[in-house]
mmCIF file of C-alpha atoms in Angstrom:
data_model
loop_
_atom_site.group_PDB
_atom_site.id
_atom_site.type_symbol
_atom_site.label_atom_id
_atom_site.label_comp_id
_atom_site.label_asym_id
_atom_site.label_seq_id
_atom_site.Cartn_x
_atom_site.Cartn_y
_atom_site.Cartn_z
ATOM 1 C CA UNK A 1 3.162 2.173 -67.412
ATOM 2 C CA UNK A 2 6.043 0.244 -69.462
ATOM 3 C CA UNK A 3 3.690 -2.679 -69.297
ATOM 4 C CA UNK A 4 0.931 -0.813 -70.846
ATOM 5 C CA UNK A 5 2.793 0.735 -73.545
ATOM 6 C CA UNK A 6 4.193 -2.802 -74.413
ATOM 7 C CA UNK A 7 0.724 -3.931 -74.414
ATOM 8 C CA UNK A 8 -0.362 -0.877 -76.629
ATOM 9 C CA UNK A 9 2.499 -1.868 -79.321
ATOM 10 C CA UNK A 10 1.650 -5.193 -79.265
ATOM 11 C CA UNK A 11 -1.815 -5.082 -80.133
ATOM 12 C CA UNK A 12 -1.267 -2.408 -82.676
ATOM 13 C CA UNK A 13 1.223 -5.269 -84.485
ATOM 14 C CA UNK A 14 -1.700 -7.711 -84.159
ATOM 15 C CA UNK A 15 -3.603 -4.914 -86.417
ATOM 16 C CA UNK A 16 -1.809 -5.638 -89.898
ATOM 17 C CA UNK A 17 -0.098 -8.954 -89.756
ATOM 18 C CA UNK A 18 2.460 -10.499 -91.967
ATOM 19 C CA UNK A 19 0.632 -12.344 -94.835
ATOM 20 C CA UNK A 20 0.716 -16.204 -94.442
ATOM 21 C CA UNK A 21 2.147 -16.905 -98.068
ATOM 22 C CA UNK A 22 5.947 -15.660 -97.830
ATOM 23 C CA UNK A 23 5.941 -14.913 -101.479
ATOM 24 C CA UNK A 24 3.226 -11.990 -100.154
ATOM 25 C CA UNK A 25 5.205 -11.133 -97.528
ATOM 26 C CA UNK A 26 6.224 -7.223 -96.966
ATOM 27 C CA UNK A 27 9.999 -6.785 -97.322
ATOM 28 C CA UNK A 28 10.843 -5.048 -94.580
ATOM 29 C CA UNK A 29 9.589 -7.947 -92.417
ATOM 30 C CA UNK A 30 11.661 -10.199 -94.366
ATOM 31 C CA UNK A 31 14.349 -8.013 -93.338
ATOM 32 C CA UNK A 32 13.265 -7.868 -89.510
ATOM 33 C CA UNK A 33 12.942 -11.945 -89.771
ATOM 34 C CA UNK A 34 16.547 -11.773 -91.183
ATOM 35 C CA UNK A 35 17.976 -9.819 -88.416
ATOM 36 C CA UNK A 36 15.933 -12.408 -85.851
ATOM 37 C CA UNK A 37 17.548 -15.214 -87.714
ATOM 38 C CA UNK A 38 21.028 -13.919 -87.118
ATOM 39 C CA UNK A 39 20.450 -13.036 -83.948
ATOM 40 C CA UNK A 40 19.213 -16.975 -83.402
ATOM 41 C CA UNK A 41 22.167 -18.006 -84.951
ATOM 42 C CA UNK A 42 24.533 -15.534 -83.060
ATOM 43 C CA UNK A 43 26.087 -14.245 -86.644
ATOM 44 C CA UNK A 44 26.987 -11.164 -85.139
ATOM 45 C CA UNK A 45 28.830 -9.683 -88.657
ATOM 46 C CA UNK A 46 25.451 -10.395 -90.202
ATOM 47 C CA UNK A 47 23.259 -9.148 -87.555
ATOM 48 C CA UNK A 48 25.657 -5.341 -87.744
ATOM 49 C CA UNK A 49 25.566 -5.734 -91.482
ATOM 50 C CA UNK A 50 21.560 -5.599 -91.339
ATOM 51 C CA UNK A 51 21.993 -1.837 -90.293
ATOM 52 C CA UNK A 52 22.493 0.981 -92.543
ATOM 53 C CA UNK A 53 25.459 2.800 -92.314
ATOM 54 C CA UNK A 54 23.902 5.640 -90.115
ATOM 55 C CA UNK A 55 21.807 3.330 -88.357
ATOM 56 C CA UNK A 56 20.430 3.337 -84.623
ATOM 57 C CA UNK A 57 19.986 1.062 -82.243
ATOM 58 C CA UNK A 58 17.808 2.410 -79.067
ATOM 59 C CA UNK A 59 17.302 0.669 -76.244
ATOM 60 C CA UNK A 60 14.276 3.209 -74.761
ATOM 61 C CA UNK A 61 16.121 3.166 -71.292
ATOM 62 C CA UNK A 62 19.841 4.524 -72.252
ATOM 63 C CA UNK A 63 21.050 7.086 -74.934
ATOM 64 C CA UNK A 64 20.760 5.051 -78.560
ATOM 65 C CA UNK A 65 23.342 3.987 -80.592
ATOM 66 C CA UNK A 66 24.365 5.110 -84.249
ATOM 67 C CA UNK A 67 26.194 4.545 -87.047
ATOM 68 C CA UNK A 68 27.035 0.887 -87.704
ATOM 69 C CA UNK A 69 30.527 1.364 -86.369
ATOM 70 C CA UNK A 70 28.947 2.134 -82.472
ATOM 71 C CA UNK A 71 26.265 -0.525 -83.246
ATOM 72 C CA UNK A 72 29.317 -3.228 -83.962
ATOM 73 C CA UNK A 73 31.440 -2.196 -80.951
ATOM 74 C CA UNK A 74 28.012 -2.570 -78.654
ATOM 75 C CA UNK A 75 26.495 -6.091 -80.372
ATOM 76 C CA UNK A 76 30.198 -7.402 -79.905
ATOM 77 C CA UNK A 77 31.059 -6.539 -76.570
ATOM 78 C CA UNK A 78 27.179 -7.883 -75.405
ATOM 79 C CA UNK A 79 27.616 -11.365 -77.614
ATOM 80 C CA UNK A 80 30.999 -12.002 -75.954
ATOM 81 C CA UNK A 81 29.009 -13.292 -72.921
ATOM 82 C CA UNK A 82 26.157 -15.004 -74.649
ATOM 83 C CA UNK A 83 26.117 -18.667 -75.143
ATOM 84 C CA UNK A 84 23.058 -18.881 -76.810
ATOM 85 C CA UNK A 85 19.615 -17.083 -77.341
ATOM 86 C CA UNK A 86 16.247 -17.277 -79.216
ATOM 87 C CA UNK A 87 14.298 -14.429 -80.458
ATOM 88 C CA UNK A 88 10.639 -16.326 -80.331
ATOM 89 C CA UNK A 89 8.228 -14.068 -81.962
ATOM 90 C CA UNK A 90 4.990 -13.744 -80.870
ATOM 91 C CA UNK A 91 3.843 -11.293 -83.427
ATOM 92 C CA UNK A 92 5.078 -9.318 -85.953
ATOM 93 C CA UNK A 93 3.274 -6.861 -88.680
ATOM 94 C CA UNK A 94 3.556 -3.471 -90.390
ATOM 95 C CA UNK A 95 1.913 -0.845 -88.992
ATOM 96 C CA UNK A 96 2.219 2.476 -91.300
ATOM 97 C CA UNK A 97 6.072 2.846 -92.398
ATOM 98 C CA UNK A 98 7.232 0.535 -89.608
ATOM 99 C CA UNK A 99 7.815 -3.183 -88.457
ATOM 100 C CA UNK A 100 6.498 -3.872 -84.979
ATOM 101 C CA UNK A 101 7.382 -7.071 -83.510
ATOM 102 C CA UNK A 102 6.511 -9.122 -80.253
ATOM 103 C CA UNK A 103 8.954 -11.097 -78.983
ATOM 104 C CA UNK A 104 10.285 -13.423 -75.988
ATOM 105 C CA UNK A 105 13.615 -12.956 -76.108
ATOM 106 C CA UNK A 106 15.440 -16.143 -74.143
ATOM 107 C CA UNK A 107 18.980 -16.355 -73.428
ATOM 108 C CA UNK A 108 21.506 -17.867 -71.648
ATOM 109 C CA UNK A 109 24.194 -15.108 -70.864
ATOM 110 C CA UNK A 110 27.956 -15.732 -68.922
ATOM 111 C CA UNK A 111 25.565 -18.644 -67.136
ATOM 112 C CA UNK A 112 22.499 -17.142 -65.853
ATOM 113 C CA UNK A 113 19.836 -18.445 -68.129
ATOM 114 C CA UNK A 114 16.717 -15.976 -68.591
ATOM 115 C CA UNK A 115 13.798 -14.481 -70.420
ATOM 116 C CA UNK A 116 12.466 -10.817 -70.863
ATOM 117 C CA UNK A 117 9.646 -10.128 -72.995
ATOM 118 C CA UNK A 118 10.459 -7.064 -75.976
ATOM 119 C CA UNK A 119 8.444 -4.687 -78.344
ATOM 120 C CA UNK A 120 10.571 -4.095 -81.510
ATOM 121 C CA UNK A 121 9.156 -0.671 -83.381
ATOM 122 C CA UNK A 122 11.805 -0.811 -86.790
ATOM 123 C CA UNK A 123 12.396 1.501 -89.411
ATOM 124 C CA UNK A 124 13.699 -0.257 -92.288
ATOM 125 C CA UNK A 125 14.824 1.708 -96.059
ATOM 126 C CA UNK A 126 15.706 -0.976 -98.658
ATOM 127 C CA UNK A 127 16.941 -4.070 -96.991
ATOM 128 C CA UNK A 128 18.278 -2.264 -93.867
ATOM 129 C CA UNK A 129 17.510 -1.187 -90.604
ATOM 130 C CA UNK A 130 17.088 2.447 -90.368
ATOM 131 C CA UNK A 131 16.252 3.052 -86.266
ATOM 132 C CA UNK A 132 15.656 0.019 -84.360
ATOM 133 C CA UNK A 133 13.629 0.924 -81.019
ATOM 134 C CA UNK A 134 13.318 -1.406 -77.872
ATOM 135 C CA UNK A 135 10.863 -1.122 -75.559
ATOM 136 C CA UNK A 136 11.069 -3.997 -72.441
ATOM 137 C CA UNK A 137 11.675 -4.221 -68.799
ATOM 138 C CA UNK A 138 15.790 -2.693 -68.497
ATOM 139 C CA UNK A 139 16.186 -4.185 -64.576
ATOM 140 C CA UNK A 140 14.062 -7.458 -65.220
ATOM 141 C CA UNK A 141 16.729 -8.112 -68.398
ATOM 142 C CA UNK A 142 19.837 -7.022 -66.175
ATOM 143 C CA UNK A 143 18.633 -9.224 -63.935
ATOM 144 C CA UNK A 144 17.708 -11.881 -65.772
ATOM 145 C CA UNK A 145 21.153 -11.201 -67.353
ATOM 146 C CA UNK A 146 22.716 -11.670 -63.547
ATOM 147 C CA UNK A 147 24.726 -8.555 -64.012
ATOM 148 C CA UNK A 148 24.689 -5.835 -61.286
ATOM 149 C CA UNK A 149 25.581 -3.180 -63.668
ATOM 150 C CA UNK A 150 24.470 -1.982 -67.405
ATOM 151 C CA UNK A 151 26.473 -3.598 -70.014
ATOM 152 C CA UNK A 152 25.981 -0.412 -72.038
ATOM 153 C CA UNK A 153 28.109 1.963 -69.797
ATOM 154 C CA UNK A 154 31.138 -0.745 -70.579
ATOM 155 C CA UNK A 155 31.120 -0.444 -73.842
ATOM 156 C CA UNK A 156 31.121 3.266 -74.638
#
């Protein structure tokens, strides 16, 4: 069923897709591109600086996060064990009021190197993220993590 819903999201993206000429490109995916780059980049001040204040952050699986403080402690205590990662979008696009974006996220975390395909819906109100939502495969990124337990529950 996850698979299918990712599927779902993914082709709605594929619906209204970013404009080839950046200068004609929506700014809320500018912002979403932003937030990828610093993720690429590992600049976690930048990446909790892209939130609003009030902001969430909801993994689908587990309770979300909010307010930029929560989102800090979380996007720390996560990029303390990651040595590096790529977002590689596949797609991304406006679909209504939000940003929906395809991604293979690939990472190399405490050692264990690993992939785990991701369906981004964002909310975004001036040049910050309002509610980012995550939709992937919680287990196959634990595993591919090589933890045996959620790094969520440690850092709440």
């Amino acid at each position: 069923m996850l698979k299918s819903l990712i599927a779902a999201l993914a082709g709605a993206a594929l619906l209204v897709s970013a404009p080839a000429n950046a200068s004609e490109q929506d700014p809320r995916v500018e912002t979403v591109l932003e937030m990828v780059e610093a993720w690429n980049t590992m600049d976690w001040p930048k990446v909790v600086d892209l939130f609003a204040e009030d902001g969430s952050l909801h993994s689908m699986m587990v309770e979300p996060i909010v307010g930029r403080e929560s989102i800090r402690t979380r996007i720390y205590h996560i990029g303390e064990g990651i040595e590096e990662i790529t977002l590689n979008v596949r797609n991304i696009g406006v679909v209504g009021d939000v940003v929906f974006i395809e991604r293979i996220d690939e990472f190399t975390y405490n050692g264990h190197s690993g992939s785990v395909p991701v369906v981004g819906v964002i909310e975004v109100e001036g040049d910050r993220i309002k509610e980012w939502r995550e939709y992937y495969d919680r287990a196959e990124l634990l595993e591919a993590m090589g933890l045996g337990s959620d790094f969520d529950k440690d850092a709440r």
